[in-house]
Coordinates of C-alpha atoms in Angstrom, one line a residue:
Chain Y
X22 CA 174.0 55.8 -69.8
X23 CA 175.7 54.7 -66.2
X24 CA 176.0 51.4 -64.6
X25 CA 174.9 49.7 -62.0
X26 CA 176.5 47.8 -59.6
X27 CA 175.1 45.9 -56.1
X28 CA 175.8 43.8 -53.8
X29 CA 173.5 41.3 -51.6
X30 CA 175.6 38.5 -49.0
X31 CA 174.8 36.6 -46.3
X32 CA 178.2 37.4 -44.8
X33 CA 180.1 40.6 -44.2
X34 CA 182.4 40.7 -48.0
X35 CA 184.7 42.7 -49.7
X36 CA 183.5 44.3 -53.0
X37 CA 186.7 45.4 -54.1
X38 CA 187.5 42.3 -57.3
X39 CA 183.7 44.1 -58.6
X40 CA 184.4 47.7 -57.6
X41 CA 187.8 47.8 -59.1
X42 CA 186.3 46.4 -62.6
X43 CA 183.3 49.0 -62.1
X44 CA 185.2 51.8 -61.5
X45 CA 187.3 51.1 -65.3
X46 CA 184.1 51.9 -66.8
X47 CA 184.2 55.5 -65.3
X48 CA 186.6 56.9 -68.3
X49 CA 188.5 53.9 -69.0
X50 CA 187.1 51.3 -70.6
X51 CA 183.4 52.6 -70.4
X52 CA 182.5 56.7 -70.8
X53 CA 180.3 57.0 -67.5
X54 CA 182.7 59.6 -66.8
X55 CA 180.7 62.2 -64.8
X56 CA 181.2 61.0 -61.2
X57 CA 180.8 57.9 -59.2
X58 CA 179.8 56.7 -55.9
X59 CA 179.0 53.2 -53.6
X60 CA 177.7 52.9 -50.2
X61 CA 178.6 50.1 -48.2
X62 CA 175.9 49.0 -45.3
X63 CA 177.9 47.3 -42.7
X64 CA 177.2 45.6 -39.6
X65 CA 173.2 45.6 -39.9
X66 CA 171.6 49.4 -40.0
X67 CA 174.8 51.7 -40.4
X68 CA 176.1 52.6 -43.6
X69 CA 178.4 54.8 -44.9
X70 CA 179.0 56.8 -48.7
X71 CA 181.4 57.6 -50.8
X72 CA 181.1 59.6 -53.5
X73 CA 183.0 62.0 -56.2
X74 CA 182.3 63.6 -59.1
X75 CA 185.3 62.9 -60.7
X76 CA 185.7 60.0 -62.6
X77 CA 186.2 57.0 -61.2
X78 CA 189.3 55.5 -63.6
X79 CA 191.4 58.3 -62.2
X80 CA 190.0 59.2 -58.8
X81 CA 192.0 58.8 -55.3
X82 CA 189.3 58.5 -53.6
X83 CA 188.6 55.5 -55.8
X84 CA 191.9 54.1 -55.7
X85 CA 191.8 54.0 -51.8
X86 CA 188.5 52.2 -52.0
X87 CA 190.5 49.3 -54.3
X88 CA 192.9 48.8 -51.4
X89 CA 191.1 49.4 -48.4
X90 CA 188.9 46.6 -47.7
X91 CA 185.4 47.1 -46.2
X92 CA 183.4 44.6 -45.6
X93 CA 179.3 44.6 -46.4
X94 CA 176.6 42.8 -46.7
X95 CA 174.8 45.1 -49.2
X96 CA 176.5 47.6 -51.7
X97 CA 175.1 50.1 -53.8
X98 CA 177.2 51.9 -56.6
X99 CA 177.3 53.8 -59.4
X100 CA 179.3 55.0 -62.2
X101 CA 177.3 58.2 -64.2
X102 CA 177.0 59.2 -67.6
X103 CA 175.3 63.1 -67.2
X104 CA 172.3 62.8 -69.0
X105 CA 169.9 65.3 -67.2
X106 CA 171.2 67.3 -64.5
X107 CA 174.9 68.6 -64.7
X108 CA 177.8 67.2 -63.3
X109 CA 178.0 68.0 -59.5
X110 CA 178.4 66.7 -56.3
X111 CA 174.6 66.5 -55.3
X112 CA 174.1 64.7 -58.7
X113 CA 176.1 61.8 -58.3
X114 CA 174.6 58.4 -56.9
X115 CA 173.7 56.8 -55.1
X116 CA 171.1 59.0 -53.2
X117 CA 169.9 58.7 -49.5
X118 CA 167.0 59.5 -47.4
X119 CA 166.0 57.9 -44.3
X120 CA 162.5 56.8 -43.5
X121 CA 161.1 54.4 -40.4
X122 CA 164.4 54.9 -39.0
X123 CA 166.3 53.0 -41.6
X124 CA 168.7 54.2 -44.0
X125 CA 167.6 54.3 -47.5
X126 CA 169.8 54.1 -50.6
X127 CA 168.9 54.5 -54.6
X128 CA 170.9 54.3 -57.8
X129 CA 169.3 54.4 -60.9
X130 CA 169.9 54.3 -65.0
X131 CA 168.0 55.7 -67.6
X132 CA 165.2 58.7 -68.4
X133 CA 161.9 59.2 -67.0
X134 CA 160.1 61.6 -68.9
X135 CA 157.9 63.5 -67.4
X136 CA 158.9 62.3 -63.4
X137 CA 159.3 66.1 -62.6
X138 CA 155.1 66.8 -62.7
X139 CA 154.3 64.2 -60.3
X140 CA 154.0 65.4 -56.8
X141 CA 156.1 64.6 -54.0
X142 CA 155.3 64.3 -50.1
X143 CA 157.9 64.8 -47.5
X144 CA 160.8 64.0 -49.6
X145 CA 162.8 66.7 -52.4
X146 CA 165.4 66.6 -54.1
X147 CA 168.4 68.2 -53.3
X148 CA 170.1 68.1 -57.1
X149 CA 168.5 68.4 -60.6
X150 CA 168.6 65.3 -61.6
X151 CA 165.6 62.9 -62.7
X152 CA 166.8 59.4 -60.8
X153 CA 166.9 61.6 -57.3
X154 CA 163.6 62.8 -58.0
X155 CA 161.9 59.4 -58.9
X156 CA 163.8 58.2 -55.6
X157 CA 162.1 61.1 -53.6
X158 CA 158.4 60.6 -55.3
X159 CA 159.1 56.5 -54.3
X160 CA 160.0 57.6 -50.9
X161 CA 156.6 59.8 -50.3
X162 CA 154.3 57.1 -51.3
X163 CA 155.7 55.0 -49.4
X164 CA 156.0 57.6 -46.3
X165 CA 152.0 58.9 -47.4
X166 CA 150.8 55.2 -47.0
X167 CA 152.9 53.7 -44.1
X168 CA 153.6 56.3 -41.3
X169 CA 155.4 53.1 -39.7
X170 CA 157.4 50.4 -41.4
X171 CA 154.9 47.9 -42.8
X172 CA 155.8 44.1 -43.0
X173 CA 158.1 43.2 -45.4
X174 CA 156.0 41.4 -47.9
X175 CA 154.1 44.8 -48.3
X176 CA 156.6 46.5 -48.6
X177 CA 158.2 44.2 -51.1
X178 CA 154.4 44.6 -53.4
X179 CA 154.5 48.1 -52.9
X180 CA 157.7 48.4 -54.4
X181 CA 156.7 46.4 -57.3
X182 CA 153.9 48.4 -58.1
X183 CA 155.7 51.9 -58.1
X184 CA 158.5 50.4 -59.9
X185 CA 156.2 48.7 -62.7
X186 CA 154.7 52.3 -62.7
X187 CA 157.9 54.3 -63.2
X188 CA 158.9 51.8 -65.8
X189 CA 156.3 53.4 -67.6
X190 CA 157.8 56.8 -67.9
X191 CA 160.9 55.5 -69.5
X192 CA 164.1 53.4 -69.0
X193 CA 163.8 52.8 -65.0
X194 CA 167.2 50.3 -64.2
X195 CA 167.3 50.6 -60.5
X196 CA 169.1 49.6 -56.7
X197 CA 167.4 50.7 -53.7
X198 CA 168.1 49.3 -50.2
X199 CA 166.5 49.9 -47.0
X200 CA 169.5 48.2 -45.2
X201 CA 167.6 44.9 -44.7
X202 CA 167.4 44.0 -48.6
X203 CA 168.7 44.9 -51.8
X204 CA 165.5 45.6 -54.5
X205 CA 166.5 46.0 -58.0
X206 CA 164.3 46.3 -60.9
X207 CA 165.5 45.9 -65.1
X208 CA 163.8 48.5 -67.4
X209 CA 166.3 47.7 -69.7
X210 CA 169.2 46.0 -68.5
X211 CA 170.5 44.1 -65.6
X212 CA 171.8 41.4 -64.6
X213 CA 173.3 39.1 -61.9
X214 CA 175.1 36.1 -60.2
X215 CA 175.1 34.2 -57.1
X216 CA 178.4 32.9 -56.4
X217 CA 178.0 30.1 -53.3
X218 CA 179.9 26.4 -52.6
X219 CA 181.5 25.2 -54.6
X220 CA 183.9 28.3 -55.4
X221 CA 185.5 28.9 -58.3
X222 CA 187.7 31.6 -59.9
X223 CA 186.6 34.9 -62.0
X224 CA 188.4 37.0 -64.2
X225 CA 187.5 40.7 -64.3
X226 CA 186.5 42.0 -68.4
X227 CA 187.9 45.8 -67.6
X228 CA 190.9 45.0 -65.7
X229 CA 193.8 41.9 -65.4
X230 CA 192.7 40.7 -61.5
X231 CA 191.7 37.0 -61.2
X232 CA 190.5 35.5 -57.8
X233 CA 190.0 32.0 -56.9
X234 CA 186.9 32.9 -54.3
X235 CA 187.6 29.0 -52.9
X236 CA 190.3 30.7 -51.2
X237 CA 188.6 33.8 -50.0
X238 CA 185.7 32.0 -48.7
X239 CA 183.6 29.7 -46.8
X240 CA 180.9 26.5 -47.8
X241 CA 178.4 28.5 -46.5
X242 CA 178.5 31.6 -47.7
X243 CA 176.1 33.1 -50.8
X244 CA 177.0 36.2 -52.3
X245 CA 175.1 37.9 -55.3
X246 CA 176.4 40.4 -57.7
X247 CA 174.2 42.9 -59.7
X248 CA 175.2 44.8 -62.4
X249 CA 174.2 46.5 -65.4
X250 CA 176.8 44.5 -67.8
X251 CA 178.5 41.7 -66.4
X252 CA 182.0 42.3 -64.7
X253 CA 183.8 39.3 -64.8
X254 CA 184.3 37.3 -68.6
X255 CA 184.5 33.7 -66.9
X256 CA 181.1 33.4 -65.3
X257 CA 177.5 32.7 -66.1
X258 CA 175.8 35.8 -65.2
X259 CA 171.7 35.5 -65.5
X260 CA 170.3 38.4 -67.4
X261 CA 166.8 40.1 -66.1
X262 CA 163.6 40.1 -68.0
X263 CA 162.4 43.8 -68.6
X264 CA 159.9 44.5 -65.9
X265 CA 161.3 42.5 -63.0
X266 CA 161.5 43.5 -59.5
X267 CA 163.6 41.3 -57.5
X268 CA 164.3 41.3 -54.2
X269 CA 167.9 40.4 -53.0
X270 CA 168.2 39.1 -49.3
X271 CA 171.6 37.6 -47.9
X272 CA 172.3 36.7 -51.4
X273 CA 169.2 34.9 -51.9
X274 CA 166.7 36.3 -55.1
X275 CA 162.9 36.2 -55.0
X276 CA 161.3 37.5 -57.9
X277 CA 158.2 39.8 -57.3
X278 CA 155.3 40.0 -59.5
X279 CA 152.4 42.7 -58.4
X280 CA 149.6 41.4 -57.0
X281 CA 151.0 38.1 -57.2
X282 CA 153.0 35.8 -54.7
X283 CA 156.8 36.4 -55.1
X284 CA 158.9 33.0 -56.3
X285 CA 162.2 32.4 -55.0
X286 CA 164.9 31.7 -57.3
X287 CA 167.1 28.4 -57.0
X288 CA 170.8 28.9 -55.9
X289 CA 173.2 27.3 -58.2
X290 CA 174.6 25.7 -54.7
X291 CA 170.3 24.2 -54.5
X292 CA 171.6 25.9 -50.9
X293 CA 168.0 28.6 -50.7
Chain C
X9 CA 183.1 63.8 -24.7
X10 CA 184.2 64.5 -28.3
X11 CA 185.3 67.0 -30.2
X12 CA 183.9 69.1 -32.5
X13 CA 185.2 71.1 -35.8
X14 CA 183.7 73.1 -38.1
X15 CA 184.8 75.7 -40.5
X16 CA 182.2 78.5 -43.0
X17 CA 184.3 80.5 -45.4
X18 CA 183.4 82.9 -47.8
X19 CA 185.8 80.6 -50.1
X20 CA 185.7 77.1 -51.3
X21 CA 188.9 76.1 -48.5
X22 CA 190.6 73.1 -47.7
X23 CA 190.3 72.2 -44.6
X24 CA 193.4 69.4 -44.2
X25 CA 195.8 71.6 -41.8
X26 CA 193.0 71.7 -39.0
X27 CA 191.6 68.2 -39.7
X28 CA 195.3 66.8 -39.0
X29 CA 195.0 68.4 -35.5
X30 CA 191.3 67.0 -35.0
X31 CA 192.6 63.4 -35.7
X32 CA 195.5 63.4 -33.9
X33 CA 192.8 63.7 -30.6
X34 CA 190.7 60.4 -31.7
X35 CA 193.5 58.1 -30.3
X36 CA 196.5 59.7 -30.0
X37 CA 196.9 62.7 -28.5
X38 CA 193.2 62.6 -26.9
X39 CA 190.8 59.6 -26.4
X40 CA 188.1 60.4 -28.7
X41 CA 188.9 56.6 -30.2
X42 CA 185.4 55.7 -31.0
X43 CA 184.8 56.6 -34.7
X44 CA 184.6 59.6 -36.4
X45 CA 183.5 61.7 -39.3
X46 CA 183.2 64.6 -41.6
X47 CA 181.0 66.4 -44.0
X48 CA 182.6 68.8 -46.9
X49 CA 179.7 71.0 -48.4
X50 CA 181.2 71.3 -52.0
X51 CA 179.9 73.7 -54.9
X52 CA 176.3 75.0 -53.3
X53 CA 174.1 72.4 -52.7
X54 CA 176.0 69.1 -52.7
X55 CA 178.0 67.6 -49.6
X56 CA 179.8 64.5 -49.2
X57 CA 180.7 63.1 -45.8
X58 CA 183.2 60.4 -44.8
X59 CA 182.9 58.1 -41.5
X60 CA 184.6 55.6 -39.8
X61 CA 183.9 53.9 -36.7
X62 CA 187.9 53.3 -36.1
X63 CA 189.9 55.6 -34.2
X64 CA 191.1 59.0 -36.8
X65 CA 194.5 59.0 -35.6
X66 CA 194.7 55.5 -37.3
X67 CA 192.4 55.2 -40.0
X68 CA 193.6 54.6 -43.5
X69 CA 190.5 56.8 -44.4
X70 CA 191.9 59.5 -42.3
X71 CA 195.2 59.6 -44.0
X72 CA 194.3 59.8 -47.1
X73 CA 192.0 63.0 -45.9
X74 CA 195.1 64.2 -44.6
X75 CA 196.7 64.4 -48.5
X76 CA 193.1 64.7 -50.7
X77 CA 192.4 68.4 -50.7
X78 CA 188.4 68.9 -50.6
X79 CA 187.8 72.6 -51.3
X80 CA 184.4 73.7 -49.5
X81 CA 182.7 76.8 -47.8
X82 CA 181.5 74.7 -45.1
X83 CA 182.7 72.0 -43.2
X84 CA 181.4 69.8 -39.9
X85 CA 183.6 67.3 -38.4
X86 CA 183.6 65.0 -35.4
X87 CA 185.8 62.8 -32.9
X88 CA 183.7 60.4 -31.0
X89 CA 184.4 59.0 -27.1
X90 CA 181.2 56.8 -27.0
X91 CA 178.6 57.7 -23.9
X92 CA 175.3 56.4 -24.6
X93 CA 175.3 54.2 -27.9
X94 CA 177.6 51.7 -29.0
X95 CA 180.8 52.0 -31.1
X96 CA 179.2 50.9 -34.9
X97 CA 178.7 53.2 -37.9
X98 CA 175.1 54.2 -37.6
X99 CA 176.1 56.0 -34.0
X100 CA 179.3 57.7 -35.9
X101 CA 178.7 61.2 -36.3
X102 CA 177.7 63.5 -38.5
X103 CA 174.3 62.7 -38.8
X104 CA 172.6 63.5 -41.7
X105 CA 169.2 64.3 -43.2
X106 CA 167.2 66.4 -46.3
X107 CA 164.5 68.8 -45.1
X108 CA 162.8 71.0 -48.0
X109 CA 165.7 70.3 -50.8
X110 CA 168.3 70.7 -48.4
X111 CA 170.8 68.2 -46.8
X112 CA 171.3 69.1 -42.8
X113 CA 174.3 67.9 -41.2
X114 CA 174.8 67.9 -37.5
X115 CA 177.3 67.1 -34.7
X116 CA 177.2 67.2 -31.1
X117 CA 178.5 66.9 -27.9
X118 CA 177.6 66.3 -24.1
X119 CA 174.6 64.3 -23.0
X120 CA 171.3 65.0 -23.0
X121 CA 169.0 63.8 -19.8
X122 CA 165.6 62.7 -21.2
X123 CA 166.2 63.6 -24.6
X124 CA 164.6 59.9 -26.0
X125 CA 160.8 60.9 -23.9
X126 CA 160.7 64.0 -26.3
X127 CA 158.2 62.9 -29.5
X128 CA 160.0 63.0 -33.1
X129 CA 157.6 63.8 -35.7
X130 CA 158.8 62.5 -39.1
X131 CA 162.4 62.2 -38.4
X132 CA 163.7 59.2 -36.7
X133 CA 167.4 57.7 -35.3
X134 CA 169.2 55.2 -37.6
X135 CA 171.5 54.8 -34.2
X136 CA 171.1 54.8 -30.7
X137 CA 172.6 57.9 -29.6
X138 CA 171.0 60.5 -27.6
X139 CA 172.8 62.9 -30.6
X140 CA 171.0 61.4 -33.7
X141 CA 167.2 61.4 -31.3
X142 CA 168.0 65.3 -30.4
X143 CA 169.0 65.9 -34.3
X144 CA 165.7 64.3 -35.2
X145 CA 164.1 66.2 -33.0
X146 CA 165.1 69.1 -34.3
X147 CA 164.1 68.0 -37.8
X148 CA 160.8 67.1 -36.8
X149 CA 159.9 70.5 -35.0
X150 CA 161.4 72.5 -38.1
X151 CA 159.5 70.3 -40.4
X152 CA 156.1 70.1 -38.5
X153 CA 156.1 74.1 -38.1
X154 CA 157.1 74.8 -42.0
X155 CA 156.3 72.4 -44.6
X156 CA 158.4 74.9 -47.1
X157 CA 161.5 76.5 -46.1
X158 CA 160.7 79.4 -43.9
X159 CA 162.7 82.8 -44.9
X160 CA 166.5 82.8 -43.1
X161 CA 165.6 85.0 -39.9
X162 CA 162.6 82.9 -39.1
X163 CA 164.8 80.2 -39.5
X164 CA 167.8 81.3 -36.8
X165 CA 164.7 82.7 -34.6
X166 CA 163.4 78.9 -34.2
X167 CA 167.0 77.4 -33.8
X168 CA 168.2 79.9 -31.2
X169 CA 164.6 78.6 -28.9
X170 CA 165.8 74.7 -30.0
X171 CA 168.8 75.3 -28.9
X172 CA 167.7 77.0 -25.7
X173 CA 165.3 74.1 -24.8
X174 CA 167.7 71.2 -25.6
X175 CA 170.3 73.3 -23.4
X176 CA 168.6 72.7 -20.5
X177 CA 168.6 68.6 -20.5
X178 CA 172.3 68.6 -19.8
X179 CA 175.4 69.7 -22.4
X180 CA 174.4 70.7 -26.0
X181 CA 177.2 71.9 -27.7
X182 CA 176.8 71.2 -31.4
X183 CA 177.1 72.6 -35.4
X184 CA 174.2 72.3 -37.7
X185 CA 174.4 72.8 -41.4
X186 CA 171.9 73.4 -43.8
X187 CA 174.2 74.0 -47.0
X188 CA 173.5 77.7 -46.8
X189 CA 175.0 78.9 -42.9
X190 CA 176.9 76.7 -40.0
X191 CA 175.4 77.0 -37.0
X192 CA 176.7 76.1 -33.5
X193 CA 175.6 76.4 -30.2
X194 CA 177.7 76.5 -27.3
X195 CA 176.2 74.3 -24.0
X196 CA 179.6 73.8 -21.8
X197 CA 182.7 74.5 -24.5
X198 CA 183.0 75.6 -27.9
X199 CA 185.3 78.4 -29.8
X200 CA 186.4 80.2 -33.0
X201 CA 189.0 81.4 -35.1
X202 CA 188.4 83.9 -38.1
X203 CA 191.2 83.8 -40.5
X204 CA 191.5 87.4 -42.6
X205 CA 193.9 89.5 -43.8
X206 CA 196.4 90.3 -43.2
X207 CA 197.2 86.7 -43.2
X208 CA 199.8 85.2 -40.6
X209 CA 201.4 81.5 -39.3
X210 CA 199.8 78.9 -37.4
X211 CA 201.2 76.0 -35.4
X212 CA 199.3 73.1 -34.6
X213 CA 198.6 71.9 -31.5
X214 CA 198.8 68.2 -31.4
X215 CA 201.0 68.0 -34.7
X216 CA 204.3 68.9 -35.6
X217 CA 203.2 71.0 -38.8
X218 CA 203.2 74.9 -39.5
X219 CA 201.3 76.7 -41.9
X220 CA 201.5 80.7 -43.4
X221 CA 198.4 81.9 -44.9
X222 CA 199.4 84.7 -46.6
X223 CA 200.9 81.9 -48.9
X224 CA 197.8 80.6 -49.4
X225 CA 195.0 83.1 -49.1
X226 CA 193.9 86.0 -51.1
X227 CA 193.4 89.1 -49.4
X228 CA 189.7 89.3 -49.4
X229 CA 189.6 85.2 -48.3
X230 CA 187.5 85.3 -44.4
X231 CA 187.6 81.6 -43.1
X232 CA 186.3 81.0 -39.6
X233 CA 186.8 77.9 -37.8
X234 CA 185.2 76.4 -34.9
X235 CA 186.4 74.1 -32.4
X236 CA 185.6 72.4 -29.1
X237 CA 189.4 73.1 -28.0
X238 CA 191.8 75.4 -30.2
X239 CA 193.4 73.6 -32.2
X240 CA 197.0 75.9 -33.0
X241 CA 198.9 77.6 -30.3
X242 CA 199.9 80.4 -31.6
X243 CA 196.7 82.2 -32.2
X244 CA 193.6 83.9 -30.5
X245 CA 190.7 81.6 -30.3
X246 CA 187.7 82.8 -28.8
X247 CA 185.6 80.9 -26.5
X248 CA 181.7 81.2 -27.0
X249 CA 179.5 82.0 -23.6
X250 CA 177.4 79.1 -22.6
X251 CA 174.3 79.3 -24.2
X252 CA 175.5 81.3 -27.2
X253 CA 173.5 80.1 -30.1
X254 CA 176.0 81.5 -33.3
X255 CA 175.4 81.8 -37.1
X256 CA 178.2 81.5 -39.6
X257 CA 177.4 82.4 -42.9
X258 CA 180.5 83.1 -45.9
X259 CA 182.9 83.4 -42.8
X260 CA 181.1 85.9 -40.9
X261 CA 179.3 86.0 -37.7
X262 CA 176.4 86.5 -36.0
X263 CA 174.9 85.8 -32.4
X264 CA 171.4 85.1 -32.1
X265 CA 169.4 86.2 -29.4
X266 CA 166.2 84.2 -28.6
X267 CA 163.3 87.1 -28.6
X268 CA 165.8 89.5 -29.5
X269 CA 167.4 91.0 -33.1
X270 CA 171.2 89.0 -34.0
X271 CA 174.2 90.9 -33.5
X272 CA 177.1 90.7 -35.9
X273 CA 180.5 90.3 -34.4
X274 CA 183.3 92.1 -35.8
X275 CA 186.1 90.6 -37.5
X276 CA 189.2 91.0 -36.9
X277 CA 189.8 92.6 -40.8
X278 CA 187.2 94.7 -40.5
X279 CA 185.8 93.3 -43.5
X280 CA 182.2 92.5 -42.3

């Protein structure tokens, strides 16, 4: 059923401890099998793919990314299970468009029936599969109502709404950035932790790699991990209630509710 | 200024014995240190691209490139020396977008006087290069005259005037995919190579490495490539004119002529 994986820091940081026990999942220890892929925003609007449909336990292109360290402050990735839409290249996550200038990115689990008879604007899909085309109908209403970016707390109600809407059709477990936040909503299942001062170690589930972040890091830094399941069996990750949007911002959470005010979400560090 | 390298083959080819030559030039054995990139169209509709904002003839990404055989029909690559725009991902080239289900890919080189006074429509720069703005403009005029995908002639008739127009604000020399055809235009420098049977050697240029096709062809294979400078010493590039506006489509070739029917260009097999 694929999982999810994300990223949200208020520093430039290495994903590899996360991605390496991610990538397990993709034939090893997990079945999402049917290709794989993460894009890394780095240094404020640039960003950069990479994706495979191989799967990720055995891929090269994989194995490079546990050694070659790039530093982000927001990740997307993905690890598929086909459920609609076959196995190919243009059906492996995470999908990207760009709108307002920015550079948008979506990963998504689960089924929407009945996404393919709602209309799209500007935006198509380029594979088969139903995540790309809830991405691109997402995408048009937001191109249909705002020819220009709109403020942020618009965009962050907005986002809420079409999301509480898709949830409707289905199981709709999503990451979507627009390279100045990291949005994730739990249909289903998702969860996440904030690691911030004071650092302690972690212990990856699918794979035998411990880190003691004290020594990768600094006091002030705030990093927040999203995932579908957790990745590491020594920490306290916070599940999400079905139905939340949230809002990820240099590691900080805020927790949306439509056509309400959105609540921040205390740090474990009390540093937000 | 850059280079540039593409390659359409009737095929699904790897493309690693010209792509060694290419990277050697972004640092090494030419100054086009600032970044670079590549797009592999793989299996129809699907692409994946790969970018780095380090020089190619030292990036781990590079290497690895340099062993992972990618098998496509079309390829476009770039080697960046920074004009206008800083060195950072979002000004790495290619550039990429989706227009009617389709993802576009495009590279240039040269600069472009007045380029960023031209109005986009619904495309718009991620980066700050006078490449990405002309791109976008491009997108925008396709888009705003055909909201579906026009039929393939109409398509090269409207490129072929693009092309023209963006030719006369300084150097345009650039490919354009749109997962069907490669197309290139020629402002200042910009040549081909079609590989057919009967199959011979090649030597590259800026690396010690030798390659004979007949090994590794089958007889009905056609592969063109197309580069800013050859890239092999032993055989017989040709340079396009200035102005030429070129389709590549499965290998093959054909020169648009704005106003006028395209002309197929023989190859050297006969086989067109």
């Amino acid at each position: 059923m694929c999982e999810l994986l994300g990223m949200s820091a208020n520093v430039p940081t290495d994903i590899r401890f996360s991605f390496a026990g991610l990538a397990k999942r993709g034939g090893e220890t997990g079945p999402h099998a049917d290709g794989w892929g993460i894009t890394f925003y780095e240094g404020g609007r640039g960003c950069r793919s990479f994706h495979d449909p191989d799967p990720s336990a055995q891929s090269e292109l994989a194995k490079l990314l546990k050694r070659y360290a790039i530093k982000s402050r927001i990740v997307v990735a993905h690890v598929r299970k086909a459920n609609r839409g076959r196995v190919s290249l243009e059906n492996t996550h995470p999908f990207s468009r760009e709108l307002w200038g920015r550079r948008w990115t979506f990963a998504h689990n689960g089924q929407l029936k009945g996404i393919k008879k709602r209309p799209l604007g500007r935006f198509e899909p380029v594979g088969s599969t139903d995540s790309e085309y809830a991405f691109c109908w997402i995408m048009s209403r937001l191109e249909e109502r705002w020819p220009k970016a709109p403020r942020p707390a618009q965009l962050d109600a907005a986002l809420a709404e079409l999301c509480l809407d898709l949830n409707g059709l289905g199981v709709f477990n999503m990451l979507l950035s627009d390279s100045r936040v990291l949005y994730a909503h739990c249909g289903k299942r998702l969860c996440y932790l904030t690691r911030c001062a004071p650092f302690g170690t972690a212990t990856l589930i699918d794979e035998d790699w411990r880190v003691d972040f004290a020594q990768e890091t600094k006091e002030t830094d705030v990093v927040t991990m999203i995932a579908t399941r957790a990745l590491t069996r020594d920490e306290t990750w916070t599940e999400l209630a079905r139905g939340d949007t949230v809002v990820f911002k240099d590691g900080a959470v805020r927790l949306l509710r439509p056509g309400r005010r959105a609540v921040s979400v205390a740090l474990p560090c009390g540093c937000d």
